[in-house]
Coordinates of C-alpha atoms in Angstrom, one line a residue:
M29 CA 22.1 12.1 11.3
P30 CA 19.5 10.8 13.8
L31 CA 19.8 11.3 17.5
D32 CA 20.6 8.2 19.7
A33 CA 17.2 6.9 20.5
A34 CA 18.4 6.2 24.1
K35 CA 19.5 9.7 24.9
R36 CA 16.1 11.0 23.6
R37 CA 13.6 12.9 25.8
F38 CA 10.1 13.0 24.7
D39 CA 7.8 14.8 27.3
K40 CA 4.6 12.8 26.9
S41 CA 2.6 15.3 29.2
K42 CA 3.0 17.6 25.7
L43 CA 2.2 15.1 23.0
P44 CA -1.2 14.3 21.8
S45 CA -0.8 10.5 22.6
R46 CA -0.9 11.2 26.5
H47 CA -4.5 11.1 26.0
V48 CA -4.4 7.2 25.1
T49 CA -1.3 5.8 27.1
E50 CA -0.7 7.8 30.3
G51 CA -2.4 7.3 33.8
P52 CA -4.4 5.0 35.6
E53 CA -7.6 6.0 33.6
R54 CA -6.2 5.1 30.3
A55 CA -5.6 1.5 31.4
P56 CA -8.4 0.4 29.0
H57 CA -6.8 2.0 26.1
R58 CA -3.3 0.4 27.0
S59 CA -5.1 -2.9 26.9
F60 CA -5.7 -2.6 23.5
Y61 CA -2.0 -1.8 22.8
Y62 CA -0.7 -4.8 24.4
A63 CA -3.4 -7.0 22.3
M64 CA -1.5 -5.9 19.3
G65 CA 2.0 -7.2 20.9
M66 CA 3.2 -3.8 22.0
T67 CA 5.5 -3.8 24.8
E68 CA 5.0 -1.4 27.9
E69 CA 8.1 0.8 26.7
E70 CA 6.6 0.9 23.0
I71 CA 3.1 1.9 24.6
H72 CA 5.0 5.0 26.5
Q73 CA 7.0 5.9 23.5
P74 CA 5.8 8.6 20.9
L75 CA 3.2 7.2 18.7
V76 CA 3.7 7.8 14.9
G77 CA 1.4 7.4 12.1
V78 CA 2.5 5.8 9.1
A79 CA -0.3 6.5 6.4
T80 CA -0.1 5.0 3.0
C81 CA -2.4 4.9 0.0
W82 CA -1.6 1.4 -0.8
N83 CA -3.9 -0.6 -2.4
E84 CA -4.2 -2.9 -5.8
A85 CA -6.0 -0.3 -7.8
A86 CA -2.9 0.3 -9.9
P87 CA 0.9 0.4 -10.1
C88 CA 1.2 3.9 -8.6
N89 CA 0.3 2.4 -5.0
I90 CA 1.5 -1.1 -5.2
T91 CA 4.9 -0.6 -3.9
L92 CA 3.6 1.8 -0.9
S93 CA 3.2 -1.1 1.6
R94 CA 7.0 -2.5 1.2
Q95 CA 8.1 1.1 1.6
A96 CA 5.9 1.5 4.8
Q97 CA 7.9 -1.1 6.3
A98 CA 11.4 0.8 6.0
A99 CA 9.8 3.9 7.4
K100 CA 8.5 2.1 10.4
K101 CA 12.0 0.6 10.8
G102 CA 13.2 4.1 10.9
V103 CA 10.5 5.1 13.3
K104 CA 11.5 2.4 15.6
A105 CA 15.3 3.0 15.4
A106 CA 14.9 6.3 16.5
G107 CA 12.6 5.8 19.7
G108 CA 9.2 5.9 18.3
S109 CA 6.3 3.3 17.9
P110 CA 5.0 3.3 14.5
R111 CA 1.2 2.9 13.9
E112 CA 0.5 1.7 10.2
F113 CA -2.7 2.8 8.6
T114 CA -3.8 3.4 5.0
T115 CA -6.5 5.5 3.3
I116 CA -7.9 5.4 -0.2
T117 CA -7.0 6.5 -3.7
V118 CA -8.5 7.1 -6.7
T119 CA -6.1 6.6 -9.6
D120 CA -6.7 8.7 -12.5
G121 CA -5.3 6.4 -15.1
I122 CA -8.0 3.9 -14.8
A123 CA -10.8 6.5 -13.5
M124 CA -10.4 8.5 -16.7
G125 CA -12.7 8.7 -19.5
H126 CA -15.9 7.7 -17.7
Q127 CA -18.0 8.6 -14.6
G128 CA -15.4 7.0 -12.6
M129 CA -13.2 10.6 -13.1
K130 CA -16.0 12.5 -10.8
A131 CA -14.3 10.6 -8.0
S132 CA -10.8 11.7 -8.4
L133 CA -10.7 15.0 -7.1
V134 CA -13.1 14.2 -4.2
S135 CA -10.8 11.6 -3.2
R136 CA -8.0 14.5 -2.5
E137 CA -10.3 15.6 0.4
V138 CA -11.1 12.2 1.5
I139 CA -7.5 11.3 1.9
A140 CA -6.9 14.3 3.7
D141 CA -9.9 13.8 5.9
S142 CA -9.4 10.4 6.6
V143 CA -5.8 10.8 7.6
E144 CA -6.9 13.8 9.9
L145 CA -9.7 11.7 11.5
T146 CA -7.3 8.5 12.3
M147 CA -4.8 10.8 13.6
R148 CA -7.0 12.6 15.7
G149 CA -9.2 9.7 16.8
H150 CA -5.9 7.6 18.0
C151 CA -4.0 10.6 19.0
Y152 CA -0.6 10.1 16.9
D153 CA 2.0 12.4 17.8
A154 CA 3.8 12.6 14.3
L155 CA 3.2 11.4 10.6
V156 CA 5.0 9.6 8.0
G157 CA 2.8 9.9 4.9
L158 CA 3.3 7.7 1.8
A159 CA 1.4 8.6 -1.7
G160 CA 1.8 7.5 -5.1
C161 CA -1.1 8.8 -7.3
D162 CA -1.9 12.1 -8.3
K163 CA -4.5 13.3 -5.8
S164 CA -3.0 11.4 -3.1
L165 CA -0.1 13.4 -2.8
P166 CA -1.6 17.0 -2.2
G167 CA -4.2 15.2 -0.1
M168 CA -1.4 13.4 2.4
M169 CA 0.4 17.0 2.5
M170 CA -2.6 18.8 3.0
A171 CA -3.5 16.4 6.3
M172 CA 0.0 17.0 7.5
V173 CA -0.3 20.8 7.3
R174 CA -3.9 20.5 8.7
L175 CA -2.7 18.5 11.7
N176 CA 0.5 20.2 12.2
V177 CA 2.0 17.5 13.7
P178 CA 5.8 16.9 12.9
S179 CA 5.6 15.3 9.6
V180 CA 7.9 13.8 6.4
F181 CA 6.2 13.0 3.3
L182 CA 7.2 10.2 1.1
Y183 CA 6.6 9.8 -2.7
G184 CA 6.3 6.0 -3.8
G185 CA 8.5 6.7 -6.8
S186 CA 7.7 6.7 -10.5
I187 CA 7.1 4.0 -13.1
L188 CA 10.0 2.8 -15.3
P189 CA 9.4 3.8 -18.9
G190 CA 8.1 1.2 -21.4
R191 CA 9.4 0.3 -24.9
F192 CA 7.3 0.2 -28.0
R193 CA 9.2 -0.5 -31.0
G194 CA 12.6 0.7 -30.1
Q195 CA 11.1 4.1 -28.2
E196 CA 10.4 4.9 -24.7
V197 CA 6.8 5.1 -23.9
T198 CA 4.4 6.1 -21.0
V199 CA 0.8 5.6 -20.6
L200 CA 0.1 8.9 -22.2
N201 CA 1.2 7.1 -25.7
V202 CA -1.5 4.6 -25.0
F203 CA -4.1 7.2 -24.4
E204 CA -3.0 8.9 -27.8
A205 CA -2.8 5.4 -29.4
V206 CA -6.9 5.2 -29.2
G207 CA -7.2 8.0 -31.3
K208 CA -4.6 6.6 -33.8
H209 CA -6.4 3.4 -33.6
A210 CA -9.6 5.4 -34.3
S211 CA -8.1 7.1 -37.2
G212 CA -6.6 3.9 -38.9
E213 CA -3.0 4.7 -38.1
Y214 CA -2.7 2.0 -35.8
S215 CA -4.5 -1.5 -35.9
D216 CA -5.6 -3.7 -33.2
A217 CA -2.4 -5.4 -33.1
D218 CA -0.5 -2.2 -32.9
L219 CA -2.8 -1.0 -29.8
H220 CA -2.4 -4.3 -28.0
E221 CA 1.1 -4.1 -28.3
M222 CA 1.3 -0.7 -27.1
E223 CA -0.5 -1.4 -24.3
C224 CA 1.1 -4.5 -23.2
H225 CA 4.5 -2.7 -23.1
A226 CA 4.0 0.9 -21.8
C227 CA 4.0 0.1 -18.0
P228 CA 6.4 -2.3 -17.0
S229 CA 6.7 -1.8 -13.2
G230 CA 5.1 -0.4 -10.1
G231 CA 5.0 3.3 -9.8
A232 CA 3.3 6.3 -10.7
C233 CA 3.0 7.5 -14.1
G234 CA 6.4 8.5 -15.9
G235 CA 6.5 11.8 -17.2
Q236 CA 6.1 15.3 -15.7
F237 CA 2.4 14.5 -15.0
T238 CA 0.5 15.4 -11.8
A239 CA 1.8 12.6 -9.8
N240 CA 5.5 13.7 -10.5
T241 CA 4.7 17.3 -10.8
M242 CA 3.4 17.1 -7.0
A243 CA 6.6 14.9 -6.0
T244 CA 8.7 17.9 -7.2
V245 CA 6.7 20.3 -5.3
A246 CA 7.1 18.3 -2.1
E247 CA 10.9 18.7 -2.0
A248 CA 10.8 22.4 -3.1
I249 CA 7.9 23.2 -0.4
G250 CA 10.3 21.3 2.3
L251 CA 8.0 18.4 3.4
A252 CA 10.0 15.8 1.8
L253 CA 13.8 15.1 2.5
P254 CA 16.2 15.8 -0.5
F255 CA 16.5 13.1 -3.3
S256 CA 13.5 11.1 -1.8
C257 CA 10.9 12.1 -4.6
S258 CA 12.7 11.3 -7.6
A259 CA 14.1 7.7 -7.0
P260 CA 12.0 5.3 -9.4
A261 CA 9.6 3.1 -7.4
P262 CA 11.0 -0.3 -8.3
Y263 CA 14.6 0.7 -7.1
E264 CA 14.9 -0.8 -3.5
S265 CA 17.5 1.9 -2.9
R266 CA 13.8 3.9 -1.9
D267 CA 13.8 1.8 1.2
A268 CA 17.0 3.4 2.7
L269 CA 15.3 6.8 1.9
C270 CA 12.4 5.4 3.6
E271 CA 14.0 4.5 6.7
A272 CA 15.7 8.2 6.6
A273 CA 12.4 9.5 6.5
G274 CA 11.1 7.4 9.8
Q275 CA 14.1 8.5 11.6
Q276 CA 13.9 12.1 10.8
V277 CA 10.4 12.4 11.6
M278 CA 11.8 11.9 15.3
N279 CA 14.1 14.2 14.8
L280 CA 11.4 17.0 14.0
L281 CA 9.3 15.8 16.9
E282 CA 12.2 16.4 19.4
L283 CA 12.8 19.6 17.7
G284 CA 9.2 20.9 17.7
L285 CA 9.5 21.4 13.8
R286 CA 5.7 21.3 12.5
P287 CA 4.6 21.4 8.9
R288 CA 3.4 25.1 9.4
D289 CA 7.0 26.0 9.9
I290 CA 7.8 24.8 6.5
V291 CA 4.7 25.6 4.5
T292 CA 5.3 29.2 4.3
R293 CA 4.4 32.0 1.7
K294 CA 7.8 31.7 0.4
A295 CA 7.9 27.8 0.4
L296 CA 4.7 28.1 -1.7
E297 CA 6.4 30.5 -3.9
N298 CA 9.3 28.0 -4.2
A299 CA 6.9 25.0 -4.9
A300 CA 5.0 27.2 -7.8
T301 CA 8.5 28.1 -9.3
V302 CA 9.4 24.3 -9.9
V303 CA 6.1 23.4 -11.5
A304 CA 6.7 26.2 -14.1
A305 CA 10.3 25.2 -14.7
T306 CA 9.5 21.8 -15.2
G307 CA 6.3 22.2 -17.4
G308 CA 4.5 20.4 -14.8
S309 CA 0.9 19.5 -14.4
T310 CA -1.7 22.5 -14.5
N311 CA -3.2 20.6 -11.3
G312 CA -0.5 22.2 -9.5
A313 CA -2.6 25.2 -9.7
L314 CA -5.3 23.8 -7.8
H315 CA -3.5 21.9 -5.2
L316 CA -1.0 24.5 -4.1
P317 CA -3.8 26.9 -2.9
A318 CA -5.6 24.1 -1.3
I319 CA -2.1 23.3 0.8
A320 CA -1.8 27.0 1.2
H321 CA -5.4 27.1 3.0
E322 CA -4.6 24.4 5.4
A323 CA -1.9 26.7 6.5
G324 CA -4.1 29.7 6.6
I325 CA -2.2 31.2 3.7
D326 CA -4.1 33.2 0.9
F327 CA -2.1 31.9 -2.2
D328 CA -4.9 31.3 -5.1
L329 CA -4.5 31.1 -8.8
D330 CA -3.6 34.7 -9.1
A331 CA -0.7 34.4 -7.0
V332 CA 0.3 31.1 -8.7
A333 CA 0.3 32.7 -11.9
E334 CA 2.5 35.4 -11.4
I335 CA 4.8 33.0 -10.3
F336 CA 4.7 31.1 -13.6
K337 CA 5.1 34.2 -15.4
R338 CA 8.5 35.1 -14.2
T339 CA 9.8 31.5 -14.1
P340 CA 12.1 29.9 -16.8
Y341 CA 10.9 26.7 -18.4
I342 CA 14.3 24.5 -17.9
T343 CA 13.6 20.6 -18.1
D344 CA 12.7 18.7 -21.0
L345 CA 10.4 16.6 -19.4
Q346 CA 7.3 14.7 -21.0
P347 CA 4.3 15.6 -22.1
G348 CA 6.1 18.8 -23.3
G349 CA 9.5 17.5 -23.8
K350 CA 11.5 14.5 -24.6
Y351 CA 12.5 12.9 -21.1
A352 CA 10.5 10.3 -18.6
A353 CA 10.9 10.7 -15.1
K354 CA 13.6 8.2 -14.5
D355 CA 15.5 10.2 -16.9
M356 CA 15.4 12.9 -14.2
W357 CA 16.6 10.7 -11.5
D358 CA 19.7 9.8 -13.7
A359 CA 20.1 13.5 -14.4
G360 CA 20.6 14.3 -10.7
G361 CA 17.1 14.2 -9.4
I362 CA 14.9 17.1 -8.2
P363 CA 18.2 18.5 -5.9
A364 CA 19.8 19.3 -9.2
L365 CA 16.9 21.2 -10.5
L366 CA 16.3 23.0 -7.2
K367 CA 20.2 23.9 -7.4
E368 CA 20.1 25.4 -10.5
L369 CA 17.1 27.5 -9.8
L370 CA 18.4 28.7 -6.3
D371 CA 21.9 29.3 -7.9
A372 CA 20.2 31.8 -10.6
G373 CA 17.8 33.5 -8.0
F374 CA 14.6 31.8 -8.7
L375 CA 14.1 30.0 -5.1
H376 CA 14.0 31.4 -1.6
G377 CA 17.0 29.6 -0.1
D378 CA 16.1 30.5 3.6
C379 CA 13.1 28.5 3.7
M380 CA 13.0 25.4 6.6
T381 CA 12.9 21.9 5.5
V382 CA 12.1 18.7 7.1
S383 CA 15.7 18.0 6.9
G384 CA 16.1 20.4 9.9
K385 CA 18.1 22.7 7.4
T386 CA 17.1 25.5 5.0
L387 CA 16.7 24.7 1.2
A388 CA 20.0 26.4 0.5
E389 CA 21.8 24.4 3.2
N390 CA 20.4 21.4 1.6
M391 CA 21.7 22.6 -1.8
E392 CA 25.3 23.0 -0.5
S393 CA 26.8 19.5 -1.5
V394 CA 24.5 19.3 -4.8
R395 CA 26.4 19.7 -7.8
F396 CA 24.5 20.7 -11.4
R397 CA 25.7 17.8 -14.0
D398 CA 26.7 19.1 -17.5
D399 CA 26.7 15.7 -18.7
Q400 CA 22.8 15.3 -18.9
K401 CA 20.4 16.9 -21.3
V402 CA 17.4 16.6 -19.0
I403 CA 17.8 19.8 -16.9
R404 CA 19.0 22.9 -18.5
R405 CA 20.8 26.0 -17.2
V406 CA 18.6 28.8 -16.4
K407 CA 21.0 30.9 -19.0
D408 CA 19.9 28.1 -21.7
A409 CA 16.1 27.8 -20.9
I410 CA 13.8 26.5 -23.3
T411 CA 11.4 29.3 -22.8
P412 CA 12.1 32.4 -20.6
T413 CA 8.9 32.2 -18.9
G414 CA 7.2 29.2 -17.5
G415 CA 6.0 25.9 -19.1
V416 CA 2.4 26.8 -17.3
V417 CA 0.5 30.2 -17.7
G418 CA -2.7 31.8 -16.0
L419 CA -5.1 33.3 -18.3
K420 CA -8.1 35.9 -17.6
G421 CA -10.4 37.7 -19.5
N422 CA -14.5 38.2 -20.0
L423 CA -14.5 34.3 -20.4
A424 CA -12.4 33.5 -17.2
T425 CA -12.8 36.4 -14.7
D426 CA -11.6 34.2 -12.0
G427 CA -8.8 32.9 -14.0
A428 CA -7.9 29.8 -16.1
I429 CA -4.8 27.8 -16.5
V430 CA -2.8 26.4 -19.6
K431 CA 0.2 24.4 -20.1
V432 CA 2.2 25.8 -22.8
A433 CA 5.6 23.9 -22.3
G434 CA 6.5 22.1 -25.6
M435 CA 4.1 24.3 -27.5
E436 CA 5.3 26.7 -30.5
K437 CA 1.7 28.3 -31.1
L438 CA 0.8 30.7 -28.1
T439 CA -2.4 32.2 -29.4
F440 CA -5.8 30.8 -31.0
S441 CA -8.9 32.2 -32.1
G442 CA -11.7 30.2 -33.5
P443 CA -15.5 29.4 -33.1
A444 CA -16.9 27.7 -30.0
R445 CA -18.0 23.9 -30.3
C446 CA -20.2 23.5 -27.1
F447 CA -20.6 20.3 -25.3
D448 CA -22.1 20.0 -21.6
C449 CA -20.1 17.0 -20.5
E450 CA -16.9 15.2 -21.8
E451 CA -18.7 12.3 -23.4
D452 CA -20.3 14.5 -25.7
A453 CA -16.8 16.0 -26.7
F454 CA -15.2 12.8 -26.8
E455 CA -17.6 11.4 -29.2
A456 CA -17.5 14.2 -31.6
V457 CA -13.7 14.4 -31.7
M458 CA -13.8 10.3 -32.2
K459 CA -16.6 10.5 -35.3
N460 CA -14.6 13.5 -37.0
K461 CA -17.2 16.0 -36.4
V462 CA -14.6 18.4 -34.8
Q463 CA -13.0 20.9 -37.4
A464 CA -9.3 22.4 -37.5
G465 CA -9.6 25.7 -36.2
D466 CA -12.5 24.9 -33.6
V467 CA -12.6 25.7 -30.0
I468 CA -14.0 22.8 -28.4
V469 CA -15.9 24.0 -25.1
I470 CA -16.5 21.3 -22.2
R471 CA -18.8 22.9 -19.6
Y472 CA -20.7 21.5 -16.4
E473 CA -17.4 19.8 -15.5
G474 CA -16.4 22.1 -12.8
P475 CA -16.1 21.1 -9.0
K476 CA -19.8 21.8 -8.4
G477 CA -21.0 21.3 -12.0
G478 CA -19.5 17.8 -12.4
P479 CA -19.6 17.4 -9.6
G480 CA -16.0 16.6 -9.0
M481 CA -14.0 18.5 -11.9
R482 CA -13.2 15.6 -14.1
E483 CA -9.9 15.5 -16.2
M484 CA -9.8 15.4 -19.8
L485 CA -7.2 13.2 -20.7
S486 CA -9.0 10.8 -22.9
T487 CA -10.4 13.6 -25.1
T488 CA -7.3 15.6 -25.4
S489 CA -5.3 12.4 -26.2
A490 CA -8.0 11.6 -28.9
I491 CA -7.4 14.8 -30.3
Y492 CA -3.7 14.3 -31.0
G493 CA -4.5 11.0 -32.0
K494 CA -6.5 12.3 -34.6
G495 CA -3.7 14.5 -35.8
L496 CA -5.8 17.7 -34.4
G497 CA -3.4 18.5 -31.6
E498 CA -1.8 21.6 -33.1
S499 CA -5.2 22.9 -35.2
V500 CA -7.8 22.9 -32.4
A501 CA -8.0 24.2 -28.7
L502 CA -10.0 23.0 -25.9
I503 CA -11.4 25.2 -22.9
T504 CA -13.2 23.7 -19.8
D505 CA -14.3 24.5 -16.2
G506 CA -13.2 21.0 -15.7
R507 CA -9.3 19.7 -15.2
F508 CA -6.5 17.9 -17.5
S509 CA -4.5 15.2 -16.8
G510 CA -0.7 16.0 -16.2
A511 CA 0.0 14.3 -19.1
T512 CA -2.4 16.6 -21.4
R513 CA -0.5 18.5 -24.3
G514 CA -1.7 20.9 -26.8
F515 CA -3.6 24.1 -26.5
C516 CA -6.1 22.9 -23.6
I517 CA -7.3 25.6 -21.2
G518 CA -8.7 24.1 -17.8
H519 CA -10.0 25.5 -14.4
V520 CA -12.1 28.3 -16.5
G521 CA -14.0 30.3 -13.7
P522 CA -16.4 30.9 -12.5
E523 CA -17.6 27.5 -13.8
A524 CA -20.9 26.9 -15.7
A525 CA -22.8 25.4 -12.8
V526 CA -22.7 28.8 -10.7
G527 CA -23.5 31.1 -14.0
G528 CA -20.0 31.7 -15.3
P529 CA -19.6 33.2 -18.8
I530 CA -18.3 29.6 -20.1
G531 CA -22.1 28.6 -19.4
L532 CA -23.2 31.3 -21.6
L533 CA -21.4 30.3 -24.7
K534 CA -23.3 29.5 -28.1
D535 CA -22.0 27.2 -31.0
G536 CA -19.9 29.7 -33.2
D537 CA -19.0 32.3 -30.7
V538 CA -15.4 33.2 -31.7
I539 CA -13.0 32.5 -28.7
T540 CA -9.6 34.2 -28.3
I541 CA -6.7 32.8 -26.4
D542 CA -3.6 34.6 -26.1
A543 CA -1.0 32.8 -23.7
V544 CA 1.5 35.5 -24.3
K545 CA -0.8 38.3 -23.1
G546 CA -2.4 35.7 -20.3
T547 CA -6.0 36.4 -21.7
L548 CA -9.1 34.3 -22.5
D549 CA -11.8 36.1 -24.2
V550 CA -15.2 35.8 -26.2
A551 CA -16.3 38.1 -28.8
V552 CA -19.6 38.6 -27.2
S553 CA -20.6 42.1 -25.6
D554 CA -21.1 42.5 -21.8
A555 CA -24.7 43.3 -22.7
E556 CA -25.2 40.2 -24.7
L557 CA -23.7 38.3 -22.1
A558 CA -26.2 39.9 -19.6
E559 CA -29.3 39.1 -21.9
R560 CA -28.2 35.3 -22.2
R561 CA -28.1 35.1 -18.6
K562 CA -31.9 35.9 -17.9
S563 CA -32.6 32.7 -20.0
W564 CA -29.8 30.8 -18.5
Q565 CA -30.7 27.6 -16.2
P566 CA -28.1 25.3 -14.5
R567 CA -27.7 21.9 -15.7
T568 CA -29.2 19.4 -13.3
P569 CA -26.4 17.3 -11.9
D570 CA -26.9 13.7 -12.5
L571 CA -25.5 12.7 -8.9
R572 CA -27.9 13.8 -6.0
S573 CA -26.7 11.7 -3.3
G574 CA -23.6 9.9 -1.5
A575 CA -20.1 11.2 -1.6
I576 CA -19.8 13.3 -4.6
W577 CA -23.2 15.0 -4.0
K578 CA -22.0 15.9 -0.5
Y579 CA -18.7 17.2 -2.2
A580 CA -20.7 19.4 -4.5
Q581 CA -22.6 21.3 -1.4
T582 CA -19.5 22.6 0.2
V583 CA -16.7 22.8 -2.4
G584 CA -15.4 26.3 -3.4
P585 CA -14.1 27.5 -6.6
A586 CA -11.3 25.9 -8.5
S587 CA -8.9 29.5 -8.1
K588 CA -9.1 28.9 -4.5
G589 CA -8.0 25.3 -4.9
A590 CA -11.5 23.6 -4.8
V591 CA -11.4 23.3 -0.9
T592 CA -14.4 22.1 1.3
H593 CA -13.8 23.7 4.7
P594 CA -12.6 26.9 6.1
G595 CA -9.0 26.1 6.7
A596 CA -6.6 27.1 9.2
A597 CA -7.7 30.8 9.2
A598 CA -11.0 29.6 10.8
E599 CA -8.9 27.6 13.5
I600 CA -8.8 28.2 17.3
K601 CA -6.5 25.4 18.2
S602 CA -4.8 22.6 15.7
Y603 CA -4.8 19.4 16.3
A604 CA -1.1 19.3 17.5
D605 CA -1.8 21.7 20.5
I606 CA -4.4 19.4 21.9

């Protein structure tokens, strides 16, 4: 329970906001606060940033403004002065399949940077961050760890599933319907009916895609309060969860409990565990190293893959499984998953969380429900190892990632069909120029080469829609949506743009993928690859100015999280200590 606001004793001389509210020299600054209707008492209370990614770009973010008001109410009740601000999002479902997707991963950095700059510029003491769409979740958590002020993360919640001819559907079904329409299985009327009914409410995409994967991570890593990340977006009960987050951030401020006290190596291992256990998005292997980087912890793709290798896959969630995110909530929410993994010895229970208690203490009152089918007992795991697998080999010396949740065939070998951008590959699929047995190669879509490391959901969904989901494989130095299913390998590194082996492939080279052994190889000798490299020239990117060009100048490899600055390891003093 929150402490009585009247009994709180915050020492403003030790808080960042002293620089804008205390002493005669800050009279000009205080005059601005009076102009906004703040009282003298409110000005001298701790200033708490309430950051949202609210916008009208997509349903993922549309509920965040309302939820922010509840969080602000909690901050006020607990003796703080909330200061609301917003940042951008690029919503992948709308950016997908065209040049707009180049902006997606870049937006993660812009979100983290803009939250940092707003907090720094105005000297806020604590942060409640609300996010809804894929990159906004890790972006907001990265900002929290970077700033290291007391912080609580809030997910805006999942969309409710739609219904199409008696079946529950999500936006993934609409993407796959495009392929079915192209193959003649769906008429124009069928496609229109599907698109009109798949997304019936506000909230993020309704499977264990990237948003819900990173929401699960937020509770497992300890930055979000228990149960706050699995309640669907339209449920007004979310307001109470948001109010509790606002109250709790004030408790954290009084306790001096900061994000880097929470985001430890063990907490990151817990986060990787839930990605694997839920068959979550391969993007988790990109975002966890980036969050770790903000804490000064080396937790790269190899480290993530080691956790994946030893984690059982126990949740039957889309896209690899049957159930939608709402079903996860009905089954007991994320705490039910954490409870089962903890009891079976797969989580570190001694990790501190924003509740002010350890993960194990948070789970003491949680009971696993045997009347649900979404989350299995570890002893009855769908597979004994995780739903996501790391790969390495002569085609990916820095590593690669594949989601195997729901897949029966875990090995594949076939001739390469090489494309230097997603659009060319998508066109080949739609025009039936890809054959069963092919390995589609999409390159120059990495962090530098894209630039921006696009997701390939349009292409992978078209493959399924065309009925090739089990008979072709796809590898790329770009990314995949959390909604992608099938033998699709992403994050292949080094990327083509920096001379990685994927850029040296030729049509017909035989590529072998083994998700059991964790290997990705091409049947070309080292000598032949070296000879090809002599004549290799990087593709000239088509974006030579602006934000995406700027990103390409600083972004690092996907295996390290595709980060753009030195991180906490190079830090002399964190913002929280100014």
